[in-house]
Amino acid sequence: MPKAFQTFQIKPKLPKELAKLHDLSYNLLWCWNHESIELFRRIDRELWFQTYHNPVKMLGKVKQDKLNQLALDEGFIAHLDRTYNALQQYLTDTTWFETTYGKMTDAKIAYFSMEYGLTECLPIYSGGLGILAGDHLKSSSELGLPLVGVGLLYQKGYFQQYLNADGWQQETYPDNEFYNLPIHPENTEDGSPIMVEVPFPDRTVYARIWRVQVGRIPLYLLDTNTPENSYEDRRITYQLYGGDQEMRIQQELVLGVGGMLALRKMDKHVHVCHMNEGHAAFMALERIRHRRQKDKLSTEEAMEIVRAGTIFTTHTPVPAGIDKFPPALVDKYLSKYIESCGLTRDEFMSLGRTNAPSAESGNRSLNMALMALRMTAYSNGVSQLHGEVSRKMWHYIWPNVPLDEVPIGHVTNGIHTHSWISKEMSELLLRYLGPNWYRKPADQSIWERVEKIPDVELWRVHERRRERLVAFSRRKLVDQFKRRGAGRREVENAIETLMPDTLTIGFARRFATYKRATLLFSDFDRLKKIVNDSERPVQFIFAGKAHPKDSEGKEFIKQLVHYARQEGMRKHFVFLENYDISIARYLVEGVDVWLNNPRRPMEASGTSGMKVIPNGGLNLSILDGWWCEGYDTDTGWAIGAGEDYDDSDNQDEVESKGLYDVLENSVIPLFYDRSSDGLPRNWIAMMKASMKKLGPQFSTNRMVKEYTEKFYMSANTNWNKLSEDKFARTKELVAWKNYIKSHWDEVKIVKAVREQKETQVGVEINVQAEVVLGGLKPEDVVVQIYSGPLDTDLNIINSTCRTMGCDNKHQDGCHHYIGLIPCEESGLFGYSVRVMPSHPDMLEKFGLELMRWIDV
């Protein structure tokens, strides 16, 4: 096939009266603004669906005659002006961040993610991680954070799914047409593309920069499919999560190293970098190299300042889910880069190597999550339970630190409310909650007004969305059957599948085996009896993709399809192919119940069930991930009581029975319990309780505020403090740390005594300790009493720490410390004494991984 001699771009010719459509189509605010969506639908409703809700592509396909007619349509022009003015108002309004922290004209925070799920017409996401990243940017825009996003622009993105006649998943990889997407190529003044040069072994890989404007937030995406690269290097950004380990390390180099280079190219000199998973951990290397070169810092000094401005969010509750690169790949791709950072190979590899006493301890690969943990001052899991799981998983990094003090916190995930709520429900809430609901979706006091919504109105809106979900599912099912070459009768049956007034339960997510998509079918006869109850029928809609290399996940999908074909199930069960944002939106807006049954505790957070909350849907879930925090008896249903199992087969058996019991005894009776006016009053009461309590809590507006208050502003302040006066405090801190490490072996707690063995509630126990500090001074350390109730093995639990004071008395090199233990309740308690390094500029409490306990 002949290649083009030259390229040129054809743009739609918009009449001057419609010129504002260009700005509207290229700012993704439209994808969560119902007024904007209605405007684009108004241009050509059918074309809007054909172009997969892509305003840029649609405007390029609309006939010129139609555009000329619209330019003369006073109603349309009024709608256009109103929508455009709303965008301008949005971009200039005073935001929460500006009100709270003042105006910052330059971006201070960079958010790195391997994928972003922003809208269905920009398919550069695979699942929950990407959807969360997209929602993070949208809420950052609403709150006005000085933040930019960094990612990769994939030529083929993630795969498109279809099933063959036997129900086996097949994959296709259609190209993304970049010039027909709502993205901008970043060019120089002369129109040539802005490129970054990423150092690879024996060559340079070039990456072009594209921008997606997400409200107020720019998202910069790197693309290696450019003529300056070889064929192999052009393929680096072809597929999301495609290829082998070598392809993955190449992608992560472009994301991390190339991402930092791109920010500087765009004159974005950020202080704070946030890694959404460990894929971008090589970003820290580039920051170290840059600080060494630009500011003439030593490697240790550069690492210190980089840690001060880095946040790491882990989404992985099991070691098997983390990227690991063998030494040979690290040597091939990073040896020269490591050298430019002033590190030896062993020093670098030690950042990502584990010494855990497990089967993994023999694996000397570079663990990207471990490296990310060691290169950041702030780290967190994505739910309260996941924080606990993460502390256990990484405890070996800090062996002397008690488990509950392992420095990994949590910020529970949320959803961008306005992206996932239906237009009808949004209008209903606006009517009864007031305009502040739209501006402050995380404000609990505003959501309390849900009680004011008349039951009949709330139920009518919900029923309308269920009807639309059923109609949508039927159309999808007919298309699926036709594509597979199904017969006329099978296609006709698809038209009658599902009923608009039947209890509808949704299950849609990535088909990883731990999510147990087939748990519902553990007792098929019992399930058939449930769904075929003539008076209280139930129907299920499933959707989801298995990773192309996950045969077990594909087998789950095949089993589901075969179950759905059996007599008595066809009208009650459907599997929708090619799960994406569009399908997800119909599901979360229309289902009555969202089902989630992962194998606890392997669901780090899970956000799909959060999306039904503002739409009035209810959750039925294992107590895992976010549901541990969201569940109450009036907000939904729990399967089990949060038990942990050693035997997974036993767990599946117990929890499948629990699922059936909850359906038969609680969910179904409540849904079909109708008052004399036909309304399920008790069900509606639960809908309202769920919306009131959980709507503001599980919002990314709340989540992003929490990141800002816990991490972003602290990291920015510390960066500023440590970088002033040519990094004077950084240099002093590094020198202090080296001094501490060289003298730590001299530190010892030689004695600790308390006044009495027994006491009463309300009394304080006096504890005294003698500590040898050697070459250190009392201001170099903190001495603490670690106390709490005891378990049966005399381990301290539910601990508290209190700092002891040094009275400056010392004899024979021993310093005397005094502290108190308040006795606030009865029982058997214990205490210990410990000493740790302490410096006012040391951000990581256990960063030196040095701690001395009194010998037991």
PDB file of N, CA and C in Angstrom, residues 289-373:
ATOM      1  N   ARG A 289      17.742  13.004  38.243  1.00  0.00           N
ATOM      2  CA  ARG A 289      18.742  13.404  37.238  1.00  0.00           C
ATOM      3  C   ARG A 289      18.690  14.905  36.992  1.00  0.00           C
ATOM      4  N   HIS A 290      17.496  15.445  36.871  1.00  0.00           N
ATOM      5  CA  HIS A 290      17.323  16.863  36.576  1.00  0.00           C
ATOM      6  C   HIS A 290      17.846  17.742  37.707  1.00  0.00           C
ATOM      7  N   ARG A 291      17.546  17.366  38.937  1.00  0.00           N
ATOM      8  CA  ARG A 291      18.002  18.166  40.076  1.00  0.00           C
ATOM      9  C   ARG A 291      19.532  18.116  40.184  1.00  0.00           C
ATOM     10  N   ARG A 292      20.102  16.971  39.902  1.00  0.00           N
ATOM     11  CA  ARG A 292      21.571  16.879  39.931  1.00  0.00           C
ATOM     12  C   ARG A 292      22.193  17.781  38.862  1.00  0.00           C
ATOM     13  N   GLN A 293      21.611  17.751  37.691  1.00  0.00           N
ATOM     14  CA  GLN A 293      22.180  18.521  36.591  1.00  0.00           C
ATOM     15  C   GLN A 293      21.913  20.014  36.755  1.00  0.00           C
ATOM     16  N   LYS A 294      20.684  20.373  37.100  1.00  0.00           N
ATOM     17  CA  LYS A 294      20.305  21.788  37.158  1.00  0.00           C
ATOM     18  C   LYS A 294      20.805  22.467  38.420  1.00  0.00           C
ATOM     19  N   ASP A 295      20.715  21.789  39.554  1.00  0.00           N
ATOM     20  CA  ASP A 295      21.015  22.429  40.838  1.00  0.00           C
ATOM     21  C   ASP A 295      22.313  21.945  41.471  1.00  0.00           C
ATOM     22  N   LYS A 296      23.016  21.041  40.763  1.00  0.00           N
ATOM     23  CA  LYS A 296      24.307  20.517  41.241  1.00  0.00           C
ATOM     24  C   LYS A 296      24.185  19.865  42.614  1.00  0.00           C
ATOM     25  N   LEU A 297      23.069  19.179  42.847  1.00  0.00           N
ATOM     26  CA  LEU A 297      22.876  18.445  44.105  1.00  0.00           C
ATOM     27  C   LEU A 297      23.555  17.094  44.016  1.00  0.00           C
ATOM     28  N   SER A 298      23.909  16.555  45.160  1.00  0.00           N
ATOM     29  CA  SER A 298      24.388  15.173  45.205  1.00  0.00           C
ATOM     30  C   SER A 298      23.201  14.242  44.978  1.00  0.00           C
ATOM     31  N   THR A 299      23.470  12.974  44.725  1.00  0.00           N
ATOM     32  CA  THR A 299      22.380  12.016  44.510  1.00  0.00           C
ATOM     33  C   THR A 299      21.483  11.932  45.737  1.00  0.00           C
ATOM     34  N   GLU A 300      22.084  11.878  46.919  1.00  0.00           N
ATOM     35  CA  GLU A 300      21.284  11.782  48.145  1.00  0.00           C
ATOM     36  C   GLU A 300      20.425  13.024  48.337  1.00  0.00           C
ATOM     37  N   GLU A 301      20.987  14.191  48.037  1.00  0.00           N
ATOM     38  CA  GLU A 301      20.227  15.430  48.175  1.00  0.00           C
ATOM     39  C   GLU A 301      19.086  15.485  47.167  1.00  0.00           C
ATOM     40  N   ALA A 302      19.366  15.059  45.944  1.00  0.00           N
ATOM     41  CA  ALA A 302      18.311  15.042  44.927  1.00  0.00           C
ATOM     42  C   ALA A 302      17.206  14.075  45.312  1.00  0.00           C
ATOM     43  N   MET A 303      17.557  12.907  45.824  1.00  0.00           N
ATOM     44  CA  MET A 303      16.541  11.940  46.246  1.00  0.00           C
ATOM     45  C   MET A 303      15.706  12.499  47.389  1.00  0.00           C
ATOM     46  N   GLU A 304      16.320  13.237  48.277  1.00  0.00           N
ATOM     47  CA  GLU A 304      15.610  13.807  49.423  1.00  0.00           C
ATOM     48  C   GLU A 304      14.535  14.786  48.968  1.00  0.00           C
ATOM     49  N   ILE A 305      14.890  15.686  48.054  1.00  0.00           N
ATOM     50  CA  ILE A 305      13.919  16.688  47.619  1.00  0.00           C
ATOM     51  C   ILE A 305      12.838  16.049  46.744  1.00  0.00           C
ATOM     52  N   VAL A 306      13.201  15.035  45.957  1.00  0.00           N
ATOM     53  CA  VAL A 306      12.208  14.352  45.124  1.00  0.00           C
ATOM     54  C   VAL A 306      11.197  13.619  45.996  1.00  0.00           C
ATOM     55  N   ARG A 307      11.672  12.922  47.026  1.00  0.00           N
ATOM     56  CA  ARG A 307      10.749  12.251  47.948  1.00  0.00           C
ATOM     57  C   ARG A 307       9.779  13.244  48.573  1.00  0.00           C
ATOM     58  N   ALA A 308      10.279  14.409  48.923  1.00  0.00           N
ATOM     59  CA  ALA A 308       9.441  15.401  49.604  1.00  0.00           C
ATOM     60  C   ALA A 308       8.258  15.815  48.754  1.00  0.00           C
ATOM     61  N   GLY A 309       8.392  15.726  47.424  1.00  0.00           N
ATOM     62  CA  GLY A 309       7.320  16.170  46.545  1.00  0.00           C
ATOM     63  C   GLY A 309       6.651  15.060  45.773  1.00  0.00           C
ATOM     64  N   THR A 310       6.604  13.842  46.332  1.00  0.00           N
ATOM     65  CA  THR A 310       6.032  12.710  45.596  1.00  0.00           C
ATOM     66  C   THR A 310       4.993  11.978  46.432  1.00  0.00           C
ATOM     67  N   ILE A 311       3.874  11.643  45.794  1.00  0.00           N
ATOM     68  CA  ILE A 311       2.793  10.860  46.415  1.00  0.00           C
ATOM     69  C   ILE A 311       2.600   9.593  45.598  1.00  0.00           C
ATOM     70  N   PHE A 312       2.387   8.473  46.274  1.00  0.00           N
ATOM     71  CA  PHE A 312       2.164   7.198  45.595  1.00  0.00           C
ATOM     72  C   PHE A 312       0.872   6.583  46.095  1.00  0.00           C
ATOM     73  N   THR A 313      -0.043   6.294  45.167  1.00  0.00           N
ATOM     74  CA  THR A 313      -1.282   5.593  45.499  1.00  0.00           C
ATOM     75  C   THR A 313      -1.210   4.182  44.929  1.00  0.00           C
ATOM     76  N   THR A 314      -1.304   3.192  45.808  1.00  0.00           N
ATOM     77  CA  THR A 314      -1.318   1.800  45.365  1.00  0.00           C
ATOM     78  C   THR A 314      -2.760   1.305  45.279  1.00  0.00           C
ATOM     79  N   HIS A 315      -3.050   0.555  44.223  1.00  0.00           N
ATOM     80  CA  HIS A 315      -4.386  -0.015  44.027  1.00  0.00           C
ATOM     81  C   HIS A 315      -4.355  -1.536  44.111  1.00  0.00           C
ATOM     82  N   THR A 316      -3.217  -2.105  44.466  1.00  0.00           N
ATOM     83  CA  THR A 316      -3.032  -3.546  44.326  1.00  0.00           C
ATOM     84  C   THR A 316      -2.954  -4.223  45.695  1.00  0.00           C
ATOM     85  N   PRO A 317      -3.876  -5.125  46.014  1.00  0.00           N
ATOM     86  CA  PRO A 317      -3.855  -5.784  47.321  1.00  0.00           C
ATOM     87  C   PRO A 317      -3.062  -7.094  47.347  1.00  0.00           C
ATOM     88  N   VAL A 318      -2.509  -7.511  46.197  1.00  0.00           N
ATOM     89  CA  VAL A 318      -1.741  -8.764  46.162  1.00  0.00           C
ATOM     90  C   VAL A 318      -0.434  -8.533  45.405  1.00  0.00           C
ATOM     91  N   PRO A 319       0.669  -9.124  45.866  1.00  0.00           N
ATOM     92  CA  PRO A 319       1.963  -8.930  45.202  1.00  0.00           C
ATOM     93  C   PRO A 319       1.953  -9.345  43.737  1.00  0.00           C
ATOM     94  N   ALA A 320       1.140 -10.346  43.378  1.00  0.00           N
ATOM     95  CA  ALA A 320       1.142 -10.851  42.000  1.00  0.00           C
ATOM     96  C   ALA A 320       0.666  -9.808  40.995  1.00  0.00           C
ATOM     97  N   GLY A 321      -0.051  -8.787  41.450  1.00  0.00           N
ATOM     98  CA  GLY A 321      -0.585  -7.796  40.540  1.00  0.00           C
ATOM     99  C   GLY A 321       0.346  -6.627  40.254  1.00  0.00           C
ATOM    100  N   ILE A 322       1.588  -6.717  40.714  1.00  0.00           N
ATOM    101  CA  ILE A 322       2.521  -5.588  40.604  1.00  0.00           C
ATOM    102  C   ILE A 322       3.530  -5.845  39.491  1.00  0.00           C
ATOM    103  N   ASP A 323       3.849  -4.803  38.737  1.00  0.00           N
ATOM    104  CA  ASP A 323       4.867  -4.924  37.687  1.00  0.00           C
ATOM    105  C   ASP A 323       6.234  -5.200  38.300  1.00  0.00           C
ATOM    106  N   LYS A 324       6.922  -6.190  37.728  1.00  0.00           N
ATOM    107  CA  LYS A 324       8.292  -6.508  38.153  1.00  0.00           C
ATOM    108  C   LYS A 324       9.119  -6.731  36.899  1.00  0.00           C
ATOM    109  N   PHE A 325      10.305  -6.143  36.878  1.00  0.00           N
ATOM    110  CA  PHE A 325      11.173  -6.260  35.716  1.00  0.00           C
ATOM    111  C   PHE A 325      12.461  -6.977  36.085  1.00  0.00           C
ATOM    112  N   PRO A 326      12.822  -8.018  35.317  1.00  0.00           N
ATOM    113  CA  PRO A 326      14.040  -8.772  35.613  1.00  0.00           C
ATOM    114  C   PRO A 326      15.284  -7.912  35.412  1.00  0.00           C
ATOM    115  N   PRO A 327      16.381  -8.240  36.100  1.00  0.00           N
ATOM    116  CA  PRO A 327      17.600  -7.434  36.008  1.00  0.00           C
ATOM    117  C   PRO A 327      18.091  -7.225  34.582  1.00  0.00           C
ATOM    118  N   ALA A 328      17.923  -8.222  33.727  1.00  0.00           N
ATOM    119  CA  ALA A 328      18.418  -8.076  32.351  1.00  0.00           C
ATOM    120  C   ALA A 328      17.712  -6.928  31.633  1.00  0.00           C
ATOM    121  N   LEU A 329      16.390  -6.783  31.835  1.00  0.00           N
ATOM    122  CA  LEU A 329      15.660  -5.686  31.204  1.00  0.00           C
ATOM    123  C   LEU A 329      16.050  -4.342  31.812  1.00  0.00           C
ATOM    124  N   VAL A 330      16.244  -4.335  33.123  1.00  0.00           N
ATOM    125  CA  VAL A 330      16.663  -3.099  33.790  1.00  0.00           C
ATOM    126  C   VAL A 330      18.024  -2.659  33.256  1.00  0.00           C
ATOM    127  N   ASP A 331      18.945  -3.607  33.150  1.00  0.00           N
ATOM    128  CA  ASP A 331      20.272  -3.279  32.620  1.00  0.00           C
ATOM    129  C   ASP A 331      20.171  -2.745  31.196  1.00  0.00           C
ATOM    130  N   LYS A 332      19.335  -3.363  30.392  1.00  0.00           N
ATOM    131  CA  LYS A 332      19.228  -2.973  28.991  1.00  0.00           C
ATOM    132  C   LYS A 332      18.689  -1.559  28.832  1.00  0.00           C
ATOM    133  N   TYR A 333      17.668  -1.205  29.611  1.00  0.00           N
ATOM    134  CA  TYR A 333      16.976   0.058  29.368  1.00  0.00           C
ATOM    135  C   TYR A 333      17.372   1.189  30.317  1.00  0.00           C
ATOM    136  N   LEU A 334      18.007   0.855  31.447  1.00  0.00           N
ATOM    137  CA  LEU A 334      18.212   1.899  32.446  1.00  0.00           C
ATOM    138  C   LEU A 334      19.658   2.109  32.875  1.00  0.00           C
ATOM    139  N   SER A 335      20.574   1.307  32.387  1.00  0.00           N
ATOM    140  CA  SER A 335      21.942   1.369  32.914  1.00  0.00           C
ATOM    141  C   SER A 335      22.539   2.769  32.775  1.00  0.00           C
ATOM    142  N   LYS A 336      22.415   3.375  31.603  1.00  0.00           N
ATOM    143  CA  LYS A 336      22.974   4.712  31.408  1.00  0.00           C
ATOM    144  C   LYS A 336      22.210   5.750  32.218  1.00  0.00           C
ATOM    145  N   TYR A 337      20.899   5.535  32.347  1.00  0.00           N
ATOM    146  CA  TYR A 337      20.093   6.493  33.092  1.00  0.00           C
ATOM    147  C   TYR A 337      20.430   6.435  34.577  1.00  0.00           C
ATOM    148  N   ILE A 338      20.626   5.226  35.074  1.00  0.00           N
ATOM    149  CA  ILE A 338      20.998   5.059  36.478  1.00  0.00           C
ATOM    150  C   ILE A 338      22.323   5.773  36.746  1.00  0.00           C
ATOM    151  N   GLU A 339      23.245   5.625  35.813  1.00  0.00           N
ATOM    152  CA  GLU A 339      24.550   6.274  35.956  1.00  0.00           C
ATOM    153  C   GLU A 339      24.401   7.792  35.992  1.00  0.00           C
ATOM    154  N   SER A 340      23.500   8.334  35.154  1.00  0.00           N
ATOM    155  CA  SER A 340      23.310   9.788  35.125  1.00  0.00           C
ATOM    156  C   SER A 340      22.687  10.312  36.414  1.00  0.00           C
ATOM    157  N   CYS A 341      22.078   9.412  37.190  1.00  0.00           N
ATOM    158  CA  CYS A 341      21.498   9.788  38.492  1.00  0.00           C
ATOM    159  C   CYS A 341      22.504   9.649  39.624  1.00  0.00           C
ATOM    160  N   GLY A 342      23.717   9.186  39.293  1.00  0.00           N
ATOM    161  CA  GLY A 342      24.737   9.034  40.318  1.00  0.00           C
ATOM    162  C   GLY A 342      24.561   7.809  41.184  1.00  0.00           C
ATOM    163  N   LEU A 343      23.769   6.832  40.698  1.00  0.00           N
ATOM    164  CA  LEU A 343      23.527   5.606  41.456  1.00  0.00           C
ATOM    165  C   LEU A 343      24.313   4.452  40.860  1.00  0.00           C
ATOM    166  N   THR A 344      24.746   3.529  41.701  1.00  0.00           N
ATOM    167  CA  THR A 344      25.285   2.277  41.186  1.00  0.00           C
ATOM    168  C   THR A 344      24.122   1.353  40.841  1.00  0.00           C
ATOM    169  N   ARG A 345      24.407   0.325  40.092  1.00  0.00           N
ATOM    170  CA  ARG A 345      23.356  -0.617  39.724  1.00  0.00           C
ATOM    171  C   ARG A 345      22.723  -1.230  40.968  1.00  0.00           C
ATOM    172  N   ASP A 346      23.553  -1.649  41.932  1.00  0.00           N
ATOM    173  CA  ASP A 346      23.026  -2.280  43.140  1.00  0.00           C
ATOM    174  C   ASP A 346      22.197  -1.294  43.963  1.00  0.00           C
ATOM    175  N   GLU A 347      22.641  -0.037  44.025  1.00  0.00           N
ATOM    176  CA  GLU A 347      21.873   0.957  44.775  1.00  0.00           C
ATOM    177  C   GLU A 347      20.490   1.146  44.154  1.00  0.00           C
ATOM    178  N   PHE A 348      20.453   1.190  42.833  1.00  0.00           N
ATOM    179  CA  PHE A 348      19.163   1.361  42.176  1.00  0.00           C
ATOM    180  C   PHE A 348      18.282   0.133  42.356  1.00  0.00           C
ATOM    181  N   MET A 349      18.833  -1.045  42.099  1.00  0.00           N
ATOM    182  CA  MET A 349      18.027  -2.262  42.217  1.00  0.00           C
ATOM    183  C   MET A 349      17.510  -2.446  43.636  1.00  0.00           C
ATOM    184  N   SER A 350      18.273  -2.002  44.630  1.00  0.00           N
ATOM    185  CA  SER A 350      17.835  -2.166  46.018  1.00  0.00           C
ATOM    186  C   SER A 350      16.581  -1.349  46.314  1.00  0.00           C
ATOM    187  N   LEU A 351      16.324  -0.300  45.524  1.00  0.00           N
ATOM    188  CA  LEU A 351      15.107   0.485  45.728  1.00  0.00           C
ATOM    189  C   LEU A 351      13.861  -0.333  45.440  1.00  0.00           C
ATOM    190  N   GLY A 352      13.972  -1.301  44.529  1.00  0.00           N
ATOM    191  CA  GLY A 352      12.802  -2.078  44.147  1.00  0.00           C
ATOM    192  C   GLY A 352      12.946  -3.555  44.400  1.00  0.00           C
ATOM    193  N   ARG A 353      13.833  -3.913  45.320  1.00  0.00           N
ATOM    194  CA  ARG A 353      14.001  -5.328  45.635  1.00  0.00           C
ATOM    195  C   ARG A 353      13.447  -5.635  47.008  1.00  0.00           C
ATOM    196  N   THR A 354      12.858  -6.806  47.115  1.00  0.00           N
ATOM    197  CA  THR A 354      12.226  -7.214  48.360  1.00  0.00           C
ATOM    198  C   THR A 354      13.091  -8.203  49.110  1.00  0.00           C
ATOM    199  N   ASN A 355      13.069  -8.082  50.431  1.00  0.00           N
ATOM    200  CA  ASN A 355      13.725  -9.067  51.278  1.00  0.00           C
ATOM    201  C   ASN A 355      12.693  -9.816  52.117  1.00  0.00           C
ATOM    202  N   ALA A 356      11.480  -9.871  51.583  1.00  0.00           N
ATOM    203  CA  ALA A 356      10.392 -10.515  52.322  1.00  0.00           C
ATOM    204  C   ALA A 356      10.674 -11.994  52.494  1.00  0.00           C
ATOM    205  N   PRO A 357      10.363 -12.555  53.666  1.00  0.00           N
ATOM    206  CA  PRO A 357      10.588 -13.988  53.904  1.00  0.00           C
ATOM    207  C   PRO A 357       9.486 -14.824  53.269  1.00  0.00           C
ATOM    208  N   SER A 358       9.495 -14.876  51.945  1.00  0.00           N
ATOM    209  CA  SER A 358       8.459 -15.622  51.231  1.00  0.00           C
ATOM    210  C   SER A 358       9.052 -16.164  49.954  1.00  0.00           C
ATOM    211  N   ALA A 359       8.185 -16.821  49.167  1.00  0.00           N
ATOM    212  CA  ALA A 359       8.657 -17.357  47.890  1.00  0.00           C
ATOM    213  C   ALA A 359       9.184 -16.246  47.007  1.00  0.00           C
ATOM    214  N   GLU A 360       8.647 -15.034  47.215  1.00  0.00           N
ATOM    215  CA  GLU A 360       9.059 -13.922  46.367  1.00  0.00           C
ATOM    216  C   GLU A 360      10.469 -13.447  46.712  1.00  0.00           C
ATOM    217  N   SER A 361      10.974 -13.812  47.883  1.00  0.00           N
ATOM    218  CA  SER A 361      12.275 -13.304  48.298  1.00  0.00           C
ATOM    219  C   SER A 361      13.388 -13.756  47.384  1.00  0.00           C
ATOM    220  N   GLY A 362      13.179 -14.855  46.668  1.00  0.00           N
ATOM    221  CA  GLY A 362      14.194 -15.303  45.722  1.00  0.00           C
ATOM    222  C   GLY A 362      14.117 -14.585  44.395  1.00  0.00           C
ATOM    223  N   ASN A 363      13.075 -13.807  44.209  1.00  0.00           N
ATOM    224  CA  ASN A 363      12.903 -13.073  42.964  1.00  0.00           C
ATOM    225  C   ASN A 363      13.601 -11.731  43.095  1.00  0.00           C
ATOM    226  N   ARG A 364      14.676 -11.559  42.356  1.00  0.00           N
ATOM    227  CA  ARG A 364      15.455 -10.346  42.505  1.00  0.00           C
ATOM    228  C   ARG A 364      15.090  -9.300  41.471  1.00  0.00           C
ATOM    229  N   SER A 365      13.902  -9.362  40.947  1.00  0.00           N
ATOM    230  CA  SER A 365      13.449  -8.385  39.961  1.00  0.00           C
ATOM    231  C   SER A 365      13.218  -7.025  40.608  1.00  0.00           C
ATOM    232  N   LEU A 366      13.084  -6.015  39.757  1.00  0.00           N
ATOM    233  CA  LEU A 366      12.778  -4.672  40.224  1.00  0.00           C
ATOM    234  C   LEU A 366      11.265  -4.551  40.376  1.00  0.00           C
ATOM    235  N   ASN A 367      10.812  -4.385  41.610  1.00  0.00           N
ATOM    236  CA  ASN A 367       9.395  -4.274  41.936  1.00  0.00           C
ATOM    237  C   ASN A 367       9.004  -2.799  41.878  1.00  0.00           C
ATOM    238  N   MET A 368       8.116  -2.440  40.936  1.00  0.00           N
ATOM    239  CA  MET A 368       7.813  -1.027  40.702  1.00  0.00           C
ATOM    240  C   MET A 368       7.048  -0.388  41.863  1.00  0.00           C
ATOM    241  N   ALA A 369       6.172  -1.132  42.509  1.00  0.00           N
ATOM    242  CA  ALA A 369       5.450  -0.572  43.653  1.00  0.00           C
ATOM    243  C   ALA A 369       6.393  -0.347  44.818  1.00  0.00           C
ATOM    244  N   LEU A 370       7.308  -1.282  45.027  1.00  0.00           N
ATOM    245  CA  LEU A 370       8.279  -1.150  46.105  1.00  0.00           C
ATOM    246  C   LEU A 370       9.190   0.049  45.856  1.00  0.00           C
ATOM    247  N   MET A 371       9.615   0.212  44.601  1.00  0.00           N
ATOM    248  CA  MET A 371      10.432   1.370  44.262  1.00  0.00           C
ATOM    249  C   MET A 371       9.656   2.660  44.496  1.00  0.00           C
ATOM    250  N   ALA A 372       8.370   2.669  44.115  1.00  0.00           N
ATOM    251  CA  ALA A 372       7.546   3.857  44.323  1.00  0.00           C
ATOM    252  C   ALA A 372       7.425   4.178  45.810  1.00  0.00           C
ATOM    253  N   LEU A 373       7.227   3.156  46.637  1.00  0.00           N
ATOM    254  CA  LEU A 373       7.131   3.374  48.084  1.00  0.00           C
ATOM    255  C   LEU A 373       8.391   3.999  48.650  1.00  0.00           C
TER     256      LEU A 373
END
